[in-house]
PDB file of C-alpha atoms in Angstrom:
ATOM      1  CA  UNK Y 230     -47.838 -26.033-104.836  1.00  0.00           C
ATOM      2  CA  UNK Y 231     -50.200 -26.532-104.516  1.00  0.00           C
ATOM      3  CA  UNK Y 232     -53.386 -25.163-101.879  1.00  0.00           C
ATOM      4  CA  UNK Y 233     -56.208 -25.641-100.843  1.00  0.00           C
ATOM      5  CA  UNK Y 234     -59.144 -24.389 -98.826  1.00  0.00           C
ATOM      6  CA  UNK Y 235     -60.168 -26.282 -95.251  1.00  0.00           C
ATOM      7  CA  UNK Y 236     -62.421 -25.806 -92.493  1.00  0.00           C
ATOM      8  CA  UNK Y 237     -61.853 -26.104 -89.269  1.00  0.00           C
ATOM      9  CA  UNK Y 238     -63.411 -24.683 -85.976  1.00  0.00           C
ATOM     10  CA  UNK Y 239     -61.758 -22.563 -86.208  1.00  0.00           C
ATOM     11  CA  UNK Y 240     -62.181 -20.900 -89.679  1.00  0.00           C
ATOM     12  CA  UNK Y 241     -62.000 -20.851 -92.927  1.00  0.00           C
ATOM     13  CA  UNK Y 242     -57.813 -21.720 -93.702  1.00  0.00           C
ATOM     14  CA  UNK Y 243     -56.298 -21.717 -97.272  1.00  0.00           C
ATOM     15  CA  UNK Y 244     -53.292 -24.636 -97.034  1.00  0.00           C
ATOM     16  CA  UNK Y 245     -50.982 -26.280 -98.426  1.00  0.00           C
ATOM     17  CA  UNK Y 246     -52.111 -29.459-100.888  1.00  0.00           C
ATOM     18  CA  UNK Y 247     -48.953 -31.487 -98.690  1.00  0.00           C
ATOM     19  CA  UNK Y 248     -47.765 -30.972 -95.184  1.00  0.00           C
ATOM     20  CA  UNK Y 249     -44.190 -31.065 -96.768  1.00  0.00           C
ATOM     21  CA  UNK Y 250     -45.055 -28.022 -98.166  1.00  0.00           C
ATOM     22  CA  UNK Y 251     -45.781 -26.221 -96.082  1.00  0.00           C
ATOM     23  CA  UNK Y 252     -43.875 -23.239 -94.319  1.00  0.00           C
ATOM     24  CA  UNK Y 253     -41.394 -23.392 -91.865  1.00  0.00           C
ATOM     25  CA  UNK Y 254     -42.403 -20.446 -89.930  1.00  0.00           C
ATOM     26  CA  UNK Y 255     -46.474 -21.861 -89.608  1.00  0.00           C
ATOM     27  CA  UNK Y 256     -48.129 -23.250 -86.824  1.00  0.00           C
ATOM     28  CA  UNK Y 257     -50.104 -26.305 -86.315  1.00  0.00           C
ATOM     29  CA  UNK Y 258     -54.216 -24.190 -84.701  1.00  0.00           C
ATOM     30  CA  UNK Y 259     -53.649 -25.994 -80.359  1.00  0.00           C
ATOM     31  CA  UNK Y 260     -56.444 -28.260 -79.540  1.00  0.00           C
ATOM     32  CA  UNK Y 261     -59.355 -26.802 -77.984  1.00  0.00           C
ATOM     33  CA  UNK Y 262     -59.417 -26.636 -73.792  1.00  0.00           C
ATOM     34  CA  UNK Y 263     -63.245 -28.641 -73.379  1.00  0.00           C
ATOM     35  CA  UNK Y 264     -66.169 -26.692 -72.151  1.00  0.00           C
ATOM     36  CA  UNK Y 265     -66.531 -28.748 -69.282  1.00  0.00           C
ATOM     37  CA  UNK Y 266     -62.757 -28.348 -68.436  1.00  0.00           C
ATOM     38  CA  UNK Y 267     -63.037 -24.616 -68.405  1.00  0.00           C
ATOM     39  CA  UNK Y 268     -66.349 -23.549 -65.953  1.00  0.00           C
ATOM     40  CA  UNK Y 269     -64.652 -20.255 -66.094  1.00  0.00           C
ATOM     41  CA  UNK Y 270     -63.216 -16.920 -68.129  1.00  0.00           C
ATOM     42  CA  UNK Y 271     -59.624 -18.278 -67.587  1.00  0.00           C
ATOM     43  CA  UNK Y 272     -58.299 -14.742 -67.755  1.00  0.00           C
ATOM     44  CA  UNK Y 273     -60.189 -12.913 -65.322  1.00  0.00           C
ATOM     45  CA  UNK Y 274     -62.386 -15.808 -63.349  1.00  0.00           C
ATOM     46  CA  UNK Y 275     -66.377 -14.673 -64.657  1.00  0.00           C
ATOM     47  CA  UNK Y 276     -68.198 -17.982 -64.617  1.00  0.00           C
ATOM     48  CA  UNK Y 277     -70.156 -18.973 -67.259  1.00  0.00           C
ATOM     49  CA  UNK Y 278     -74.059 -18.795 -67.694  1.00  0.00           C
ATOM     50  CA  UNK Y 279     -76.244 -17.882 -70.483  1.00  0.00           C
ATOM     51  CA  UNK Y 280     -75.625 -14.695 -70.685  1.00  0.00           C
ATOM     52  CA  UNK Y 281     -71.746 -14.583 -71.077  1.00  0.00           C
ATOM     53  CA  UNK Y 282     -70.947 -17.627 -73.390  1.00  0.00           C
ATOM     54  CA  UNK Y 283     -67.363 -18.715 -73.832  1.00  0.00           C
ATOM     55  CA  UNK Y 284     -65.057 -18.847 -76.835  1.00  0.00           C
ATOM     56  CA  UNK Y 285     -61.876 -19.895 -77.532  1.00  0.00           C
ATOM     57  CA  UNK Y 286     -58.453 -17.843 -78.797  1.00  0.00           C
ATOM     58  CA  UNK Y 287     -57.225 -19.745 -82.061  1.00  0.00           C
ATOM     59  CA  UNK Y 288     -53.838 -19.348 -81.198  1.00  0.00           C
ATOM     60  CA  UNK Y 289     -53.850 -20.930 -78.031  1.00  0.00           C
ATOM     61  CA  UNK Y 290     -56.897 -22.933 -77.215  1.00  0.00           C
ATOM     62  CA  UNK Y 291     -57.381 -21.440 -73.125  1.00  0.00           C
ATOM     63  CA  UNK Y 292     -60.985 -21.144 -72.598  1.00  0.00           C
ATOM     64  CA  UNK Y 293     -62.092 -17.125 -72.303  1.00  0.00           C
ATOM     65  CA  UNK Y 294     -65.740 -14.509 -72.240  1.00  0.00           C
ATOM     66  CA  UNK Y 295     -65.460 -12.685 -74.168  1.00  0.00           C
ATOM     67  CA  UNK Y 296     -64.360  -9.748 -72.707  1.00  0.00           C
ATOM     68  CA  UNK Y 297     -61.116 -11.047 -73.105  1.00  0.00           C
ATOM     69  CA  UNK Y 298     -61.654 -12.578 -76.134  1.00  0.00           C
ATOM     70  CA  UNK Y 299     -63.025 -10.192 -78.530  1.00  0.00           C
ATOM     71  CA  UNK Y 300     -60.353  -9.293 -81.267  1.00  0.00           C
ATOM     72  CA  UNK Y 301     -60.114 -10.589 -83.668  1.00  0.00           C
ATOM     73  CA  UNK Y 302     -56.954  -9.806 -85.964  1.00  0.00           C
ATOM     74  CA  UNK Y 303     -54.841 -12.041 -88.594  1.00  0.00           C
ATOM     75  CA  UNK Y 304     -52.788 -15.060 -88.151  1.00  0.00           C
ATOM     76  CA  UNK Y 305     -51.040 -16.027 -91.209  1.00  0.00           C
ATOM     77  CA  UNK Y 306     -48.976 -18.298 -89.682  1.00  0.00           C
ATOM     78  CA  UNK Y 307     -51.847 -21.132 -89.224  1.00  0.00           C
ATOM     79  CA  UNK Y 308     -53.234 -20.011 -92.735  1.00  0.00           C
ATOM     80  CA  UNK Y 309     -56.531 -18.648 -92.007  1.00  0.00           C
ATOM     81  CA  UNK Y 310     -58.244 -16.630 -94.950  1.00  0.00           C
ATOM     82  CA  UNK Y 311     -60.300 -14.067 -92.330  1.00  0.00           C
ATOM     83  CA  UNK Y 312     -59.038 -11.901 -89.731  1.00  0.00           C
ATOM     84  CA  UNK Y 313     -59.825 -14.711 -86.402  1.00  0.00           C
ATOM     85  CA  UNK Y 314     -60.226 -14.246 -82.436  1.00  0.00           C
ATOM     86  CA  UNK Y 315     -57.986 -14.523 -80.016  1.00  0.00           C
ATOM     87  CA  UNK Y 316     -56.635 -13.860 -75.827  1.00  0.00           C
ATOM     88  CA  UNK Y 317     -55.591 -10.018 -75.844  1.00  0.00           C
ATOM     89  CA  UNK Y 318     -52.158 -11.829 -74.686  1.00  0.00           C
ATOM     90  CA  UNK Y 319     -51.903 -13.678 -78.660  1.00  0.00           C
ATOM     91  CA  UNK Y 320     -53.407 -10.790 -80.512  1.00  0.00           C
ATOM     92  CA  UNK Y 321     -50.107  -8.645 -79.609  1.00  0.00           C
ATOM     93  CA  UNK Y 322     -48.163 -11.444 -80.759  1.00  0.00           C
ATOM     94  CA  UNK Y 323     -50.346 -11.754 -83.724  1.00  0.00           C
ATOM     95  CA  UNK Y 324     -50.442  -8.173 -84.259  1.00  0.00           C
ATOM     96  CA  UNK Y 325     -46.374  -8.113 -84.054  1.00  0.00           C
ATOM     97  CA  UNK Y 326     -45.713 -11.166 -86.439  1.00  0.00           C
ATOM     98  CA  UNK Y 327     -47.580  -9.226 -89.280  1.00  0.00           C
ATOM     99  CA  UNK Y 328     -45.340  -6.907 -89.389  1.00  0.00           C
ATOM    100  CA  UNK Y 329     -42.703 -10.110 -90.752  1.00  0.00           C
ATOM    101  CA  UNK Y 330     -45.456 -11.216 -93.640  1.00  0.00           C
ATOM    102  CA  UNK Y 331     -46.834  -7.265 -94.548  1.00  0.00           C
ATOM    103  CA  UNK Y 332     -43.225  -5.918 -94.724  1.00  0.00           C
ATOM    104  CA  UNK Y 333     -40.039  -8.258 -93.359  1.00  0.00           C
ATOM    105  CA  UNK Y 334     -41.404 -11.264 -95.644  1.00  0.00           C
ATOM    106  CA  UNK Y 335     -41.014  -9.442 -98.707  1.00  0.00           C
ATOM    107  CA  UNK Y 336     -37.504  -7.876 -98.361  1.00  0.00           C
ATOM    108  CA  UNK Y 337     -36.548 -11.528 -97.668  1.00  0.00           C
ATOM    109  CA  UNK Y 338     -37.536 -12.622-101.032  1.00  0.00           C
ATOM    110  CA  UNK Y 339     -36.086  -9.768-102.186  1.00  0.00           C
ATOM    111  CA  UNK Y 340     -32.591 -10.931-101.804  1.00  0.00           C
ATOM    112  CA  UNK Y 341     -29.907  -8.886-100.822  1.00  0.00           C
ATOM    113  CA  UNK Y 342     -26.171  -9.140-102.030  1.00  0.00           C
ATOM    114  CA  UNK Y 343     -23.206 -10.229 -99.835  1.00  0.00           C
ATOM    115  CA  UNK Y 344     -19.899 -12.509 -99.904  1.00  0.00           C
ATOM    116  CA  UNK Y 345     -20.614 -15.379 -98.723  1.00  0.00           C
ATOM    117  CA  UNK Y 346     -18.060 -17.639 -96.918  1.00  0.00           C
ATOM    118  CA  UNK Y 347     -17.882 -21.837 -97.453  1.00  0.00           C
ATOM    119  CA  UNK Y 348     -17.135 -23.495 -94.346  1.00  0.00           C
ATOM    120  CA  UNK Y 349     -13.648 -22.649 -93.103  1.00  0.00           C
ATOM    121  CA  UNK Y 350     -12.251 -21.733 -96.530  1.00  0.00           C
ATOM    122  CA  UNK Y 351     -10.854 -17.860 -97.608  1.00  0.00           C
ATOM    123  CA  UNK Y 352     -12.441 -17.342-100.227  1.00  0.00           C
ATOM    124  CA  UNK Y 353     -15.725 -16.046-100.400  1.00  0.00           C
ATOM    125  CA  UNK Y 354     -17.503 -15.438-103.703  1.00  0.00           C
ATOM    126  CA  UNK Y 355     -20.068 -12.375-103.875  1.00  0.00           C
ATOM    127  CA  UNK Y 356     -24.435 -13.725-104.430  1.00  0.00           C
ATOM    128  CA  UNK Y 357     -27.753 -12.588-103.944  1.00  0.00           C
ATOM    129  CA  UNK Y 358     -29.334 -14.193-101.343  1.00  0.00           C
ATOM    130  CA  UNK Y 359     -32.854 -14.711-101.530  1.00  0.00           C
ATOM    131  CA  UNK Y 360     -35.751 -16.452 -99.395  1.00  0.00           C
ATOM    132  CA  UNK Y 361     -37.837 -18.748-102.204  1.00  0.00           C
ATOM    133  CA  UNK Y 362     -41.321 -17.482-103.083  1.00  0.00           C
ATOM    134  CA  UNK Y 363     -42.707 -21.095-100.490  1.00  0.00           C
ATOM    135  CA  UNK Y 364     -40.644 -19.982 -97.715  1.00  0.00           C
ATOM    136  CA  UNK Y 365     -39.075 -23.471 -97.382  1.00  0.00           C
ATOM    137  CA  UNK Y 366     -35.521 -22.595 -99.149  1.00  0.00           C
ATOM    138  CA  UNK Y 367     -32.879 -19.489 -98.799  1.00  0.00           C
ATOM    139  CA  UNK Y 368     -31.872 -19.531-102.563  1.00  0.00           C
ATOM    140  CA  UNK Y 369     -28.416 -17.952-103.223  1.00  0.00           C
ATOM    141  CA  UNK Y 370     -26.873 -17.606-106.534  1.00  0.00           C
ATOM    142  CA  UNK Y 371     -23.216 -16.489-108.069  1.00  0.00           C
ATOM    143  CA  UNK Y 372     -20.701 -17.894-109.784  1.00  0.00           C
ATOM    144  CA  UNK Y 373     -21.623 -21.296-107.611  1.00  0.00           C
ATOM    145  CA  UNK Y 374     -25.526 -21.527-106.649  1.00  0.00           C
ATOM    146  CA  UNK Y 375     -26.716 -23.376-103.253  1.00  0.00           C
ATOM    147  CA  UNK Y 376     -30.152 -24.447-102.100  1.00  0.00           C
ATOM    148  CA  UNK Y 377     -30.696 -24.212 -97.997  1.00  0.00           C
ATOM    149  CA  UNK Y 378     -34.300 -26.491 -96.904  1.00  0.00           C
ATOM    150  CA  UNK Y 379     -34.633 -23.915 -93.799  1.00  0.00           C
ATOM    151  CA  UNK Y 380     -36.232 -26.494 -92.164  1.00  0.00           C
ATOM    152  CA  UNK Y 381     -32.519 -27.577 -92.412  1.00  0.00           C
ATOM    153  CA  UNK Y 382     -30.589 -24.333 -90.199  1.00  0.00           C
ATOM    154  CA  UNK Y 383     -29.859 -25.213 -86.733  1.00  0.00           C
ATOM    155  CA  UNK Y 384     -28.428 -21.743 -85.427  1.00  0.00           C
ATOM    156  CA  UNK Y 385     -27.872 -18.240 -87.320  1.00  0.00           C
ATOM    157  CA  UNK Y 386     -25.639 -15.624 -85.428  1.00  0.00           C
ATOM    158  CA  UNK Y 387     -26.159 -12.321 -86.745  1.00  0.00           C
ATOM    159  CA  UNK Y 388     -22.920 -10.771 -86.763  1.00  0.00           C
ATOM    160  CA  UNK Y 389     -22.493  -6.743 -85.541  1.00  0.00           C
ATOM    161  CA  UNK Y 390     -20.945  -3.775 -85.296  1.00  0.00           C
ATOM    162  CA  UNK Y 391     -20.778  -0.417 -83.897  1.00  0.00           C
ATOM    163  CA  UNK Y 392     -21.181  -1.271 -80.522  1.00  0.00           C
ATOM    164  CA  UNK Y 393     -19.475   0.983 -78.010  1.00  0.00           C
ATOM    165  CA  UNK Y 394     -18.914  -0.294 -74.025  1.00  0.00           C
ATOM    166  CA  UNK Y 395     -20.883   3.385 -72.942  1.00  0.00           C
ATOM    167  CA  UNK Y 396     -23.646   2.274 -75.347  1.00  0.00           C
ATOM    168  CA  UNK Y 397     -24.624   3.132 -78.605  1.00  0.00           C
ATOM    169  CA  UNK Y 398     -26.114   2.242 -81.919  1.00  0.00           C
ATOM    170  CA  UNK Y 399     -25.367  -1.516 -83.734  1.00  0.00           C
ATOM    171  CA  UNK Y 400     -25.993  -2.402 -87.425  1.00  0.00           C
ATOM    172  CA  UNK Y 401     -25.789  -5.556 -88.553  1.00  0.00           C
ATOM    173  CA  UNK Y 402     -23.316  -6.184 -90.753  1.00  0.00           C
ATOM    174  CA  UNK Y 403     -23.489 -10.199 -91.912  1.00  0.00           C
ATOM    175  CA  UNK Y 404     -24.282 -13.923 -90.011  1.00  0.00           C
ATOM    176  CA  UNK Y 405     -22.600 -16.626 -89.339  1.00  0.00           C
ATOM    177  CA  UNK Y 406     -25.533 -20.219 -89.954  1.00  0.00           C
ATOM    178  CA  UNK Y 407     -25.407 -23.635 -89.917  1.00  0.00           C
ATOM    179  CA  UNK Y 408     -27.514 -26.055 -91.257  1.00  0.00           C
ATOM    180  CA  UNK Y 409     -27.743 -29.599 -91.857  1.00  0.00           C
ATOM    181  CA  UNK Y 410     -27.589 -31.935 -94.731  1.00  0.00           C
ATOM    182  CA  UNK Y 411     -30.391 -33.695 -95.944  1.00  0.00           C
ATOM    183  CA  UNK Y 412     -29.528 -36.750 -94.273  1.00  0.00           C
ATOM    184  CA  UNK Y 413     -26.233 -36.227 -92.689  1.00  0.00           C
ATOM    185  CA  UNK Y 414     -25.810 -35.945 -89.573  1.00  0.00           C
ATOM    186  CA  UNK Y 415     -22.617 -33.267 -90.523  1.00  0.00           C
ATOM    187  CA  UNK Y 416     -23.613 -29.533 -90.220  1.00  0.00           C
ATOM    188  CA  UNK Y 417     -21.840 -26.802 -92.690  1.00  0.00           C
ATOM    189  CA  UNK Y 418     -21.190 -23.189 -91.861  1.00  0.00           C
ATOM    190  CA  UNK Y 419     -21.558 -19.698 -94.325  1.00  0.00           C
ATOM    191  CA  UNK Y 420     -20.706 -16.220 -93.427  1.00  0.00           C
ATOM    192  CA  UNK Y 421     -22.218 -14.244 -94.672  1.00  0.00           C
ATOM    193  CA  UNK Y 422     -20.824 -10.532 -95.627  1.00  0.00           C
ATOM    194  CA  UNK Y 423     -21.710  -7.409 -96.364  1.00  0.00           C
ATOM    195  CA  UNK Y 424     -20.073  -5.771 -98.819  1.00  0.00           C
ATOM    196  CA  UNK Y 425     -18.411  -2.365 -99.433  1.00  0.00           C
ATOM    197  CA  UNK Y 426     -18.036  -1.286-102.651  1.00  0.00           C
ATOM    198  CA  UNK Y 427     -20.652   0.463-104.400  1.00  0.00           C
ATOM    199  CA  UNK Y 428     -22.588  -2.944-106.059  1.00  0.00           C
ATOM    200  CA  UNK Y 429     -23.891  -3.457-102.632  1.00  0.00           C
ATOM    201  CA  UNK Y 430     -26.628  -1.495-101.240  1.00  0.00           C
ATOM    202  CA  UNK Y 431     -24.971  -2.072 -97.678  1.00  0.00           C
ATOM    203  CA  UNK Y 432     -29.062  -0.102 -96.048  1.00  0.00           C
ATOM    204  CA  UNK Y 433     -30.614  -2.720 -97.839  1.00  0.00           C
ATOM    205  CA  UNK Y 434     -27.909  -5.990 -96.910  1.00  0.00           C
ATOM    206  CA  UNK Y 435     -28.691  -4.635 -92.702  1.00  0.00           C
ATOM    207  CA  UNK Y 436     -32.861  -4.082 -93.152  1.00  0.00           C
ATOM    208  CA  UNK Y 437     -32.654  -7.564 -95.020  1.00  0.00           C
ATOM    209  CA  UNK Y 438     -30.598  -8.946 -92.284  1.00  0.00           C
ATOM    210  CA  UNK Y 439     -33.198  -7.612 -89.908  1.00  0.00           C
ATOM    211  CA  UNK Y 440     -35.294 -10.007 -91.623  1.00  0.00           C
ATOM    212  CA  UNK Y 441     -34.025 -12.726 -90.952  1.00  0.00           C
ATOM    213  CA  UNK Y 442     -32.902 -11.833 -87.665  1.00  0.00           C
ATOM    214  CA  UNK Y 443     -37.191 -12.332 -86.739  1.00  0.00           C
ATOM    215  CA  UNK Y 444     -37.321 -14.603 -89.106  1.00  0.00           C
ATOM    216  CA  UNK Y 445     -34.953 -17.202 -86.932  1.00  0.00           C
ATOM    217  CA  UNK Y 446     -36.638 -15.958 -84.266  1.00  0.00           C
ATOM    218  CA  UNK Y 447     -40.315 -17.237 -85.408  1.00  0.00           C
ATOM    219  CA  UNK Y 448     -38.577 -20.721 -86.838  1.00  0.00           C
ATOM    220  CA  UNK Y 449     -37.592 -21.322 -84.016  1.00  0.00           C
ATOM    221  CA  UNK Y 450     -41.375 -20.463 -82.059  1.00  0.00           C
ATOM    222  CA  UNK Y 451     -42.681 -23.145 -84.731  1.00  0.00           C
ATOM    223  CA  UNK Y 452     -40.436 -25.930 -83.965  1.00  0.00           C
ATOM    224  CA  UNK Y 453     -40.765 -25.446 -80.126  1.00  0.00           C
ATOM    225  CA  UNK Y 454     -44.493 -26.482 -80.505  1.00  0.00           C
TER     226      UNK Y 454
END
């Protein structure tokens, strides 16, 4: 998908030429709190003057002094080319998301193998599941082929095993995915199960499911914006 470089008050952004091609995990730039509405830092209440200048957090749009908004952190969810100024709270969130973009997104794109069951069928098919390079589709390849648009996914339930009443480690062994068919209100369901045979790398499958769980959280957050 073609992209273009645009300049906003917050900085340079590399965005898709067509809005429909944007990543489903992306966030829109927030409106900035107008200068006249923030005579004081919205964190420490320091009064702004010629010496204490005001700065806007690029993630939340609120107004802060330099001390409370000094960190410049990457913000890939808004497509910024360079790290941008963020308040301490937003910087912490963005830093946590960096792991998703640096590691887990690659895991999702590389894919993993699962037994996939469609709807209420009692038959499953061995399929390689991966996220498309533009992050917009979940692609499933086996004897059959499916492409599920990420924005059409309504719920994701990660299936685990190993839990005991007294506590203990659990591991992801599958997921149940529900999604809508474009142009219809019909909801479809797929069940993904990590295979037990040697052709299925269970550790890779567990890593893929963990990454999918994180992706789901980002997806829900972008919808709530």
